Coordinates of C-alpha atoms and ligand atoms in Angstrom, one line a residue:
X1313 CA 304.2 3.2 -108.8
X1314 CA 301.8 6.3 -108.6
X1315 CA 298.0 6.3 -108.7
X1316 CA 296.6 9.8 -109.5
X1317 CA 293.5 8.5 -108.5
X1318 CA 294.6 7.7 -105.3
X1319 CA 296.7 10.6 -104.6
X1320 CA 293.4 13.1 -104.6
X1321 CA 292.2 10.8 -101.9
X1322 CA 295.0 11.1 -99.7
X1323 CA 295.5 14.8 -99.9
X1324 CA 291.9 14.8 -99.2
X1325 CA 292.1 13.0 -95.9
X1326 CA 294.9 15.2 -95.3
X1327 CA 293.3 19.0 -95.6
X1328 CA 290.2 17.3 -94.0
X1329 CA 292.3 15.6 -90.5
X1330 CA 290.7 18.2 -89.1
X1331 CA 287.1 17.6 -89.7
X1332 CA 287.3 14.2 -89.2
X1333 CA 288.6 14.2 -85.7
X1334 CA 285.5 16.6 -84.8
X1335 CA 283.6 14.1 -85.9
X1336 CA 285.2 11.4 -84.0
X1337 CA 285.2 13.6 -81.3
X1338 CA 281.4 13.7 -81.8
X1339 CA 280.9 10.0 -81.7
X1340 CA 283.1 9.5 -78.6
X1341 CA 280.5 12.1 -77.0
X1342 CA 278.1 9.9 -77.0
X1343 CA 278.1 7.2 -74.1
X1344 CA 277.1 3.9 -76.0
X1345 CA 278.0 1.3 -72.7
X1346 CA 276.4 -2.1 -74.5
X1347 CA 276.4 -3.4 -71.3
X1348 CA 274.1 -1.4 -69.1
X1349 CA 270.4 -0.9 -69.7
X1350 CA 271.0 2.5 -68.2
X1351 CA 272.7 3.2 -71.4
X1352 CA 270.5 1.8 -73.8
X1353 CA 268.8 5.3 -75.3
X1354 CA 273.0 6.2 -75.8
X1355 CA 274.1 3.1 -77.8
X1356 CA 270.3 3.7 -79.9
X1357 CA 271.9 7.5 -79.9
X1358 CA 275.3 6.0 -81.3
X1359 CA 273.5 3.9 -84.2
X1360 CA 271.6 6.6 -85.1
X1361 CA 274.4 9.3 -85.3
X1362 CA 276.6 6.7 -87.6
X1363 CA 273.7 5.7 -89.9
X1364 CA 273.7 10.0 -90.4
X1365 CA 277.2 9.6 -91.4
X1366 CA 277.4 6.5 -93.5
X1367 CA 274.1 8.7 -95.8
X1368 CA 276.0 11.6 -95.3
X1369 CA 279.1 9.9 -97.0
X1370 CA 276.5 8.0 -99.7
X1371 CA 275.9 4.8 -98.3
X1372 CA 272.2 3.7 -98.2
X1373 CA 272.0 3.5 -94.5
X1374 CA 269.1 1.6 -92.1
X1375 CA 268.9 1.0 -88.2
X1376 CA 268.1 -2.5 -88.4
X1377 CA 266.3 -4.1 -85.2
X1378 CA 267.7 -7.0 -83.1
X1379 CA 266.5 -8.6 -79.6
X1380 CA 269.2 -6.1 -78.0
X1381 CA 270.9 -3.1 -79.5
X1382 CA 270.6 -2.6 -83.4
X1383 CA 272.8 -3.0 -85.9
X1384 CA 273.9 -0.8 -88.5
X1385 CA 274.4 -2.1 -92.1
X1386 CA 274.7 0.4 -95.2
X1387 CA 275.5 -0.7 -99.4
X1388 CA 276.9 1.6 -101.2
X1389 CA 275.4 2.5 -104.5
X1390 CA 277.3 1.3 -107.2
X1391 CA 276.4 -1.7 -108.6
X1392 CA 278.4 -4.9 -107.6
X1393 CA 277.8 -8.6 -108.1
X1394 CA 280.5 -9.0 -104.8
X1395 CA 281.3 -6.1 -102.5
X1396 CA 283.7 -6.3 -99.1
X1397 CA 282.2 -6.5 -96.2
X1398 CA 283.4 -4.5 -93.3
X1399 CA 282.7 -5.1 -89.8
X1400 CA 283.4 -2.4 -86.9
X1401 CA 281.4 -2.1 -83.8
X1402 CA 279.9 1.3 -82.3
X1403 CA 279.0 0.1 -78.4
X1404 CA 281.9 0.8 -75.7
X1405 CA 282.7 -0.6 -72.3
X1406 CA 282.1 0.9 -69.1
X1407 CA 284.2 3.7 -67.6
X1408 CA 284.1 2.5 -64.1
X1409 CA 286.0 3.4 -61.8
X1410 CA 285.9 6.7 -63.1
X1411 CA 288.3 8.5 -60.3
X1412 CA 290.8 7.0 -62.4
X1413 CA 290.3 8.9 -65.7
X1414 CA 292.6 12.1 -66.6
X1415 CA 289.5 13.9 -67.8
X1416 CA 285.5 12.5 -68.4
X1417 CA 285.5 9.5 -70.4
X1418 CA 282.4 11.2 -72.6
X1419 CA 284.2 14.1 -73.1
X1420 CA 287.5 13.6 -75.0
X1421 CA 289.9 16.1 -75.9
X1422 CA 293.3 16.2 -77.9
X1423 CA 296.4 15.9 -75.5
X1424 CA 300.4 16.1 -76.5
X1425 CA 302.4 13.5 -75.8
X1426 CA 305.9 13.2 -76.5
X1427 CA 305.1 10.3 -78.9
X1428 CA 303.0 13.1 -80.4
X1429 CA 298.8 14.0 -80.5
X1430 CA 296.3 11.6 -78.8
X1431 CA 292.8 11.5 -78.4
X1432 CA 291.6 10.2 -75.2
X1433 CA 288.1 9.0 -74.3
X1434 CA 286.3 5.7 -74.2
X1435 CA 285.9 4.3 -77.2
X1436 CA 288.2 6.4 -79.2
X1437 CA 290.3 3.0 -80.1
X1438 CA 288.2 0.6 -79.5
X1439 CA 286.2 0.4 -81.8
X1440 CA 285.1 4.4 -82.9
X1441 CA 288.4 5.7 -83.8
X1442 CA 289.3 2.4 -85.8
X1443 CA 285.4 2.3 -87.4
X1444 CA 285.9 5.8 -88.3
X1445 CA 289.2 5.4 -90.3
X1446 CA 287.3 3.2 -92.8
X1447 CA 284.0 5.4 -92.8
X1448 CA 286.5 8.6 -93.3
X1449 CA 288.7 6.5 -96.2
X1450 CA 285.1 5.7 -98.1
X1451 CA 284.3 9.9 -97.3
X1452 CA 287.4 11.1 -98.9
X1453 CA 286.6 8.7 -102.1
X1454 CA 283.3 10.2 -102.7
X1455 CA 283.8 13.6 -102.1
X1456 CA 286.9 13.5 -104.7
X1457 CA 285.6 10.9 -107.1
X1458 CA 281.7 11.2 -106.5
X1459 CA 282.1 7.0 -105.9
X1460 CA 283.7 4.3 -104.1
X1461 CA 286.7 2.4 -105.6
X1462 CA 284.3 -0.8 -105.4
X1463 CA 281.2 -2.3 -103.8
X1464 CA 281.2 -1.8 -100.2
X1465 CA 279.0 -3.3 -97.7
X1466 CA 279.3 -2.1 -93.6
X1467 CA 277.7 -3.7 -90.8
X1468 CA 278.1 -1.9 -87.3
X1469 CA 277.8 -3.8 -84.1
X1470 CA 275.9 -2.6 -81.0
X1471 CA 276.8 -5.0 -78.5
X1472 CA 280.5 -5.9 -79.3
X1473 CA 281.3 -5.3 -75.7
X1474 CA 278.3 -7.1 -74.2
X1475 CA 279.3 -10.5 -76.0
X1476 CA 277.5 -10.2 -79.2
X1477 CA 273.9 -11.8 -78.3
X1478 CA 272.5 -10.4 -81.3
X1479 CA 275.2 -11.2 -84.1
X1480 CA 275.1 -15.1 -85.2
X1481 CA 271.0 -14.6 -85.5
X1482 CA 271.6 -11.8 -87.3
X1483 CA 273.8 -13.0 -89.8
X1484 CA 271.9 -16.2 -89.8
X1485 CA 268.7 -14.2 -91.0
X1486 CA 270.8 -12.0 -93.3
X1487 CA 272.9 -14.6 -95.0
X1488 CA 272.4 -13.6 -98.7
X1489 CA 273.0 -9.6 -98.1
X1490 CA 276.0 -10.0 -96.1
X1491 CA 277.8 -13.1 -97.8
X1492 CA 280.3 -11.0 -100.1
X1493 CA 284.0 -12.0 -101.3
X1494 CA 285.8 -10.9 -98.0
X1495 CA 285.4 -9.3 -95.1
X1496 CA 287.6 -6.5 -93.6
X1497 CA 287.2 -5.8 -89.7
X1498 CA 289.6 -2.9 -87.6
X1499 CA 289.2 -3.7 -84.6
X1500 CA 292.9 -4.9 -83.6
X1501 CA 296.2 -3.3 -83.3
X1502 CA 299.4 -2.8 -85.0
X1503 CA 302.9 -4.9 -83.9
X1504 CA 304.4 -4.3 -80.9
X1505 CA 307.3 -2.6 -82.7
X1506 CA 304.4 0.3 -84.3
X1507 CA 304.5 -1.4 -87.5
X1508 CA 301.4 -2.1 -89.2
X1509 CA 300.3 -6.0 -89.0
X1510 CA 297.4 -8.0 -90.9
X1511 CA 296.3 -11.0 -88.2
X1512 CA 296.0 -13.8 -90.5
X1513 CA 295.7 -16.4 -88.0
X1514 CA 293.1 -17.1 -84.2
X1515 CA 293.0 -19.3 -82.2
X1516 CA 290.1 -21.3 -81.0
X1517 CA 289.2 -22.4 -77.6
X1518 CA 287.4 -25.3 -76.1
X1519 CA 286.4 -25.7 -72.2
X1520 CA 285.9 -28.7 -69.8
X1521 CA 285.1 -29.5 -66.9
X1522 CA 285.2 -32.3 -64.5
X1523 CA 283.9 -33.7 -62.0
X1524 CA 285.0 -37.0 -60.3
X1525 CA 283.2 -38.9 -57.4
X1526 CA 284.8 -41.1 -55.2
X1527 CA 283.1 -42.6 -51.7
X1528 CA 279.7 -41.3 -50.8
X1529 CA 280.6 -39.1 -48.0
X1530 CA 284.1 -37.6 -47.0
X1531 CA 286.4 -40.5 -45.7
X1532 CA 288.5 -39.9 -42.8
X1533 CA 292.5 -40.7 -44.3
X1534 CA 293.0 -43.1 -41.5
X1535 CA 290.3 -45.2 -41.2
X1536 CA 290.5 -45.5 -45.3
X1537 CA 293.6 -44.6 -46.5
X1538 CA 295.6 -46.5 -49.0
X1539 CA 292.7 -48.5 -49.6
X1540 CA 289.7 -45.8 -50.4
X1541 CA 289.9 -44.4 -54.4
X1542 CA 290.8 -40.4 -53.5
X1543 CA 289.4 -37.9 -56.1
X1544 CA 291.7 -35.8 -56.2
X1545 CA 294.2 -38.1 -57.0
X1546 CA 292.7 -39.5 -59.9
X1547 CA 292.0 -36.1 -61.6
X1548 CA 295.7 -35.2 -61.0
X1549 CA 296.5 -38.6 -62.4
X1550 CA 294.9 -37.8 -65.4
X1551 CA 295.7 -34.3 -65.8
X1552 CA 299.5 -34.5 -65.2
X1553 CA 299.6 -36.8 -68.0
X1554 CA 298.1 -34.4 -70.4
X1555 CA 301.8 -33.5 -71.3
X1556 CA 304.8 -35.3 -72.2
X1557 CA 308.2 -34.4 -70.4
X1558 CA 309.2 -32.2 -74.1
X1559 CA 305.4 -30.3 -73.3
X1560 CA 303.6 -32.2 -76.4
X1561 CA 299.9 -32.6 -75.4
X1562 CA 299.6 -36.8 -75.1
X1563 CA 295.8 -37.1 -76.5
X1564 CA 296.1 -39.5 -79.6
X1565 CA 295.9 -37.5 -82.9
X1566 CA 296.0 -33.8 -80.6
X1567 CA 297.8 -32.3 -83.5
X1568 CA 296.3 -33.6 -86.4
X1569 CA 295.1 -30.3 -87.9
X1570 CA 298.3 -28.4 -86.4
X1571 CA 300.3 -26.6 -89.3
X1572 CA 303.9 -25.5 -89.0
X1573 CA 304.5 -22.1 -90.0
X1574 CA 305.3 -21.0 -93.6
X1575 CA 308.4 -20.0 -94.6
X1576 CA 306.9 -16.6 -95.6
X1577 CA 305.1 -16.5 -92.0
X1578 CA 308.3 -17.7 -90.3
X1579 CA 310.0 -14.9 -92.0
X1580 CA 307.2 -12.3 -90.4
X1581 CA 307.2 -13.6 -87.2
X1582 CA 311.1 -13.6 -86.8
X1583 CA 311.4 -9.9 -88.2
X1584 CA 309.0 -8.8 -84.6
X1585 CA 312.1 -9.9 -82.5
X1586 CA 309.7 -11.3 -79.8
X1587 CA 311.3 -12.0 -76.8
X1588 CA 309.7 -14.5 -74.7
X1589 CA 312.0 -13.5 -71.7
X1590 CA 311.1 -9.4 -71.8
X1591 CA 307.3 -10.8 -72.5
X1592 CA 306.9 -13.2 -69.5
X1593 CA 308.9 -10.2 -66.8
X1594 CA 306.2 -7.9 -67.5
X1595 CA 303.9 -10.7 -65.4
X1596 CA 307.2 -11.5 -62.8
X1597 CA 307.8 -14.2 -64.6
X1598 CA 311.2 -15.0 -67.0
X1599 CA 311.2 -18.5 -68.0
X1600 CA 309.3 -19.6 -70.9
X1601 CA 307.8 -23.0 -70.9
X1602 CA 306.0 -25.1 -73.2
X1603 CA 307.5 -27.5 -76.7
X1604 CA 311.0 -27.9 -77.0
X1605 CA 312.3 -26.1 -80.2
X1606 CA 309.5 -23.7 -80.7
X1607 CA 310.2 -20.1 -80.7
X1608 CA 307.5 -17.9 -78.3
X1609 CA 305.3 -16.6 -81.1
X1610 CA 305.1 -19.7 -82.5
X1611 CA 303.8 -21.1 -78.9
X1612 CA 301.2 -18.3 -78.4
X1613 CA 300.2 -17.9 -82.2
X1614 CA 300.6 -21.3 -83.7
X1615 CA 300.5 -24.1 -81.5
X1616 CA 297.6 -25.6 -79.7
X1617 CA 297.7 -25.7 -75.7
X1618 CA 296.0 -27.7 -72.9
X1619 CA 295.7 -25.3 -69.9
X1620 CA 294.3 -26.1 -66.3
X1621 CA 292.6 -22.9 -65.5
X1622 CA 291.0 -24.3 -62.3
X1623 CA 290.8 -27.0 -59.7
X1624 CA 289.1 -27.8 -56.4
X1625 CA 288.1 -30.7 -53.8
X1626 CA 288.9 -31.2 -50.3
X1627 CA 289.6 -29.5 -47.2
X1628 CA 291.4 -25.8 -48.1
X1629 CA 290.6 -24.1 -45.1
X1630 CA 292.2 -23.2 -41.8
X1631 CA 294.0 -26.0 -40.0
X1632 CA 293.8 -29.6 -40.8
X1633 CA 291.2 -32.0 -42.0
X1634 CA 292.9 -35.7 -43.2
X1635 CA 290.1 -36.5 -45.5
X1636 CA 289.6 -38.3 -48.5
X1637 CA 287.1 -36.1 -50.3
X1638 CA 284.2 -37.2 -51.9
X1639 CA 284.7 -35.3 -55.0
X1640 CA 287.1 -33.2 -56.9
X1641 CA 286.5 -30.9 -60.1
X1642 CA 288.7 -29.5 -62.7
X1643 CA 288.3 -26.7 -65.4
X1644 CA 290.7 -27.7 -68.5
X1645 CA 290.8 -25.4 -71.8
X1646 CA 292.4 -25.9 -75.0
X1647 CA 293.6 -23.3 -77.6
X1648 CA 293.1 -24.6 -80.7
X1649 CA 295.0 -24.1 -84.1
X1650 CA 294.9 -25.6 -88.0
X1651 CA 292.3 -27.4 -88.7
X1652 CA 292.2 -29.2 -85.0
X1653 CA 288.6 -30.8 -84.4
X1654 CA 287.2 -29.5 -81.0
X1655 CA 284.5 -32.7 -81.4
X1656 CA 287.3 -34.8 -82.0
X1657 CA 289.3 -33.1 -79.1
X1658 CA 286.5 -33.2 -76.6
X1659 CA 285.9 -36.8 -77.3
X1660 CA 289.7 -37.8 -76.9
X1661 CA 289.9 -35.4 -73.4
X1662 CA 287.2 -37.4 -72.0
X1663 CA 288.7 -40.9 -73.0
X1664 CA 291.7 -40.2 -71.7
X1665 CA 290.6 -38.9 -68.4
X1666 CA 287.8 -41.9 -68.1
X1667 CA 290.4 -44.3 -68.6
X1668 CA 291.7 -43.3 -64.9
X1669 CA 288.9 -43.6 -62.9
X1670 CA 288.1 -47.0 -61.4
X1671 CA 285.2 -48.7 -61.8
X1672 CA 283.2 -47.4 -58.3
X1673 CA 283.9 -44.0 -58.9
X1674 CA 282.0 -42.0 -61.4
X1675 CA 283.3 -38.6 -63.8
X1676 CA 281.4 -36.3 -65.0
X1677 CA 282.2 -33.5 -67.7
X1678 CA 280.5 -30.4 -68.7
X1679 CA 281.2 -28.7 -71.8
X1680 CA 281.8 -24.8 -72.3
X1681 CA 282.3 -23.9 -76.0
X1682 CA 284.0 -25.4 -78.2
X1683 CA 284.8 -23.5 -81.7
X1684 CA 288.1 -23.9 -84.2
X1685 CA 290.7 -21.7 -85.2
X1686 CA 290.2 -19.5 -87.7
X1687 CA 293.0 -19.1 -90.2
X1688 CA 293.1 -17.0 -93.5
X1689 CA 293.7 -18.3 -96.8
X1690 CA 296.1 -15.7 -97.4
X1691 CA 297.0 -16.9 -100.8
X1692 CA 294.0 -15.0 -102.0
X1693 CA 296.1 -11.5 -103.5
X1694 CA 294.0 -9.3 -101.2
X1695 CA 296.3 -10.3 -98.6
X1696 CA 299.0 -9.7 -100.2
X1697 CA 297.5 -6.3 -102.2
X1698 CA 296.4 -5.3 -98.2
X1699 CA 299.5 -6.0 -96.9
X1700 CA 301.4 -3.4 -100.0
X1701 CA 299.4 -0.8 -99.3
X1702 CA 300.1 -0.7 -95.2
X1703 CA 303.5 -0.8 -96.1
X1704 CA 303.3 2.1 -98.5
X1705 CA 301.6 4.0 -95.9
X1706 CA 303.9 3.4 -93.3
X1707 CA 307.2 3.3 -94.8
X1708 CA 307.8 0.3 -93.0
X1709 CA 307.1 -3.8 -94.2
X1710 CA 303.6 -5.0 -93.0
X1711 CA 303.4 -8.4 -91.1
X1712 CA 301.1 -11.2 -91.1
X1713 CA 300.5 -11.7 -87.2
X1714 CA 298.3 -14.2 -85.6
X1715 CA 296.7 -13.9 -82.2
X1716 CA 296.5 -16.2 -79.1
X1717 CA 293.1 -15.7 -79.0
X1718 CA 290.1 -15.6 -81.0
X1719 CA 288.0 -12.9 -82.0
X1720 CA 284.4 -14.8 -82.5
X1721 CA 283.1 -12.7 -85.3
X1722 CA 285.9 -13.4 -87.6
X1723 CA 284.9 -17.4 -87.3
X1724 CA 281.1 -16.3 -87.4
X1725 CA 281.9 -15.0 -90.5
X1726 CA 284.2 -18.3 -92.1
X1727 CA 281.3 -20.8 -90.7
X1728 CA 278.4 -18.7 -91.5
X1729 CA 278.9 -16.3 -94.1
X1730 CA 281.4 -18.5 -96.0
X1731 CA 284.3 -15.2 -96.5
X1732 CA 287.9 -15.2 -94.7
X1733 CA 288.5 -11.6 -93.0
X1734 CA 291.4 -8.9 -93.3
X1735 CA 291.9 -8.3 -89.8
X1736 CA 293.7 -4.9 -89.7
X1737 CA 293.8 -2.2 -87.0
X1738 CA 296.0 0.7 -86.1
X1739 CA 295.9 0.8 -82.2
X1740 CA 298.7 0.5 -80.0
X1741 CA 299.4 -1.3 -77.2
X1742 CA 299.3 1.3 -74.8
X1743 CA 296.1 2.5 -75.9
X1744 CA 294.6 1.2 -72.9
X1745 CA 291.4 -0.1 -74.3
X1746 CA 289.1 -1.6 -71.3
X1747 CA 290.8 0.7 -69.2
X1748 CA 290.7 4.3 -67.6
X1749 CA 292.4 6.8 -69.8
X1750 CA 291.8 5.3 -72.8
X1751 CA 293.0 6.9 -76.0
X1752 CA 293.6 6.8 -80.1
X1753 CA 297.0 8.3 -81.1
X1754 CA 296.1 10.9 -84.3
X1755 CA 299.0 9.4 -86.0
X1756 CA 297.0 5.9 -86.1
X1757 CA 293.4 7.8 -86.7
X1758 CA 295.2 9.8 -89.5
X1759 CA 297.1 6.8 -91.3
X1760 CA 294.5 4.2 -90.7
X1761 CA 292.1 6.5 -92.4
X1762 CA 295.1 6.7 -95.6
X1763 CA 295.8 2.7 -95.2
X1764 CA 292.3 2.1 -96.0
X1765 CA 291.9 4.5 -98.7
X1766 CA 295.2 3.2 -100.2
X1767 CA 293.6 -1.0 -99.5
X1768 CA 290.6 0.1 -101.2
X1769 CA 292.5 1.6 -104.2
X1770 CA 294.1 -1.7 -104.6
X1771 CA 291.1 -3.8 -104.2
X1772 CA 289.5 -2.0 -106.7
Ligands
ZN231 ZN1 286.6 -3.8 -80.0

């Protein structure tokens, strides 16, 4: 099925490759580190160059004030009831320790490899070079067209890398201007195997901590031994039993919430060939763990966990002290997934550890985040008209992924702004974001540009 219309485009983005990786080029020059006041005038620097751009390209563009670094948000002009919204964010991370970079972070250049072109430099994957794809897509519309395939709203982010002080306020106090049909963020990567994905699915993540007291002073383990409560004892108590000898998570009504996959997601997953094994030796490890009868993806996409990520108490340093200590502390995270509760969650994690301490010693817990999974409805047909169109472009089937992790904004955008997001984004997994040598393969700059132009033609 041909679209004239759309054809234009994508010789357009073509002829003009050129051009636009100048202009990336451009934006990667400038050294917008969210993170360090040092850098602040940069990251203004950044917003300002992009807002140029986005009026260059048509948008109605505007710097728009925060507490920290500003955001970006332009509308297009043609009139729409509902536009997308589309997220990206302009700030990068530090370079440090720069003795490890090829060439100067700020100061990217094109290099061959034998998987072909790259363009290293901070931020040239995360996010500039994946921004840019969309802001080049929406250029090539409205140079050959003279307007967008539909209403189009953009929101840049200065402080992405900084934990995103600014954002919830933000959307908070813009509610009505950015609450639009869906949301469309590249800011992730493509399948391990190269072929393009659509993350449909994040996990959420809630913290504990714990603290149990025992006596009112160290106890010496003869004098009191066997008979004196020992903290330690009762947090392992209560922690060991979080899991079940098949690794189901005990609390009463964990999984309510939990889905199991789709037959359509099952069939997604299954065609990545994950292998848990290959996966786990890149860490020196080989064996995987966790629920009987659960394939790897489904352990690190789709079902919840209950991790110890810390403990303490006691005497841990040279020699040997035989004490009962006083107290002992744990920090305990779960992933979450469905529609799991963290409330609920928190509430049942505390039961079930307070039901193991005895009545003259004393817990204490702490909480650090709490926040849901965020999962698409992908029944809506832009999932399945966004999926078409990356697998036009790439010759190869699209995926719906999900991710162990979460990326906050795309809940910030379900619990405040009321849309579900098209996660899409074109980097690799070598593309070393965060670290030295950082770089944007021109194949994914160059066809993330042509998948968005070919989305929008189908979300017209
Ligand atoms: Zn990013």
């Amino acid at each position: 099925m041909t679209d004239p219309k759309l054809d234009e485009v994508l010789n357009r983005l073509d002829a003009d490759l050129p051009n636009a990786i100048d202009r990336l080029m451009a934006f990667v020059r400038i050294p917008s580190i969210s993170t360090d006041p040092a850098h602040d005038g940069d990251v203004f620097d950044a917003a300002t160059w992009l807002t140029d751009q986005l009026r260059e390209v048509g948008f109605a563009a505007e710097i728009r004030e925060t507490e920290g670094h500003p955001m970006v948000v332009a509308h297009s002009p043609e009139d729409a009831e509902k536009t997308l919204l589309f997220y990206g964010h302009y700030d990068v991370q530090p370079v440090d320790p720069l003795n490890l970079w090829d060439n100067p972070p700020f100061e990217p250049r094109i290099e061959d490899t034998p998987d072909g072109p790259i363009i290293r430099g901070r931020g040239t994957s995360d996010d500039k070079g994946q921004l840019m794809t969309f802001v080049e897509a929406c250029r090539a519309w409205k140079a050959v067209h003279g307007e967008l395939p539909r209403g189009l709203t953009l929101l840049f982010e200065g402080e992405e890398e900084s934990g995103s002080p600014s954002l919830v306020p933000f959307l908070e106090a813009n509610r009505d201007e950015l609450s639009q049909s869906l949301a469309l963020i590249c800011d992730t990567g493509r399948a391990a195997d190269g072929r393009p994905a659509i993350a449909t699915q994040l996990r959420g993540l809630l913290g504990e901590e714990i603290v149990v007291r025992g006596a009112d002073r160290d106890l010496h383990s003869g004098s009191f031994g066997g008979l004196a409560a020992n903290p330690i004892q009762i947090l392992c108590n209560a922690l060991s039993t979080l899991k079940d000898e098949n690794g189901r998570i005990t609390l009463p009504d964990f999984y309510d919430g939990v889905e199991d996959l789709s037959d359509d997601l099952r069939r997604d997953w299954e065609a990545l060939k994950f292998d848990a094994s290959e996966f786990l030796s890149r860490v020196g490890l080989k064996q995987p763990i966790g629920e009987k009868g659960r394939t790897g993806l489904e352990m690190v996409w789709n079902q919840p966990t209950a991790e110890i990520n810390g403990i303490s108490g006691g005497y841990t340093g040279d020699g040997f002290k035989t004490v009962l200590p006083a107290e002992a502390r744990a920090k305990v995270s779960f992933r979450l997934t469905g529609t799991q509760d963290p409330v609920k969650i928190r509430a049942a994690f505390r039961d079930h550890v307070a039901r193991f301490v005895p009545t003259d010693c004393t817990v204490e817990f702490h909480e650090h985040g709490g926040s849901p999974a965020a999962v698409m409805d992908t029944s809506d047909p832009a999932f399945a008209a966004a999926k078409q169109a990356l697998g036009e472009e790439w010759d190869r089937e699209a995926v719906f992924i999900g991710m162990g992790g979460s990326i906050p904004i795309a809940g910030d955008f379900k619990r405040i702004l009321g849309m579900d997001t098209i996660l899409v984004g074109f980097a690799k997994d070598d593309d070393r974001i965060h670290s030295p040598n950082e770089k944007y393969d021109v194949e994914s700059f160059a066809k993330g540009a042509r998948s968005w132009a070919r989305i929008l033609a189908k979300l017209r």
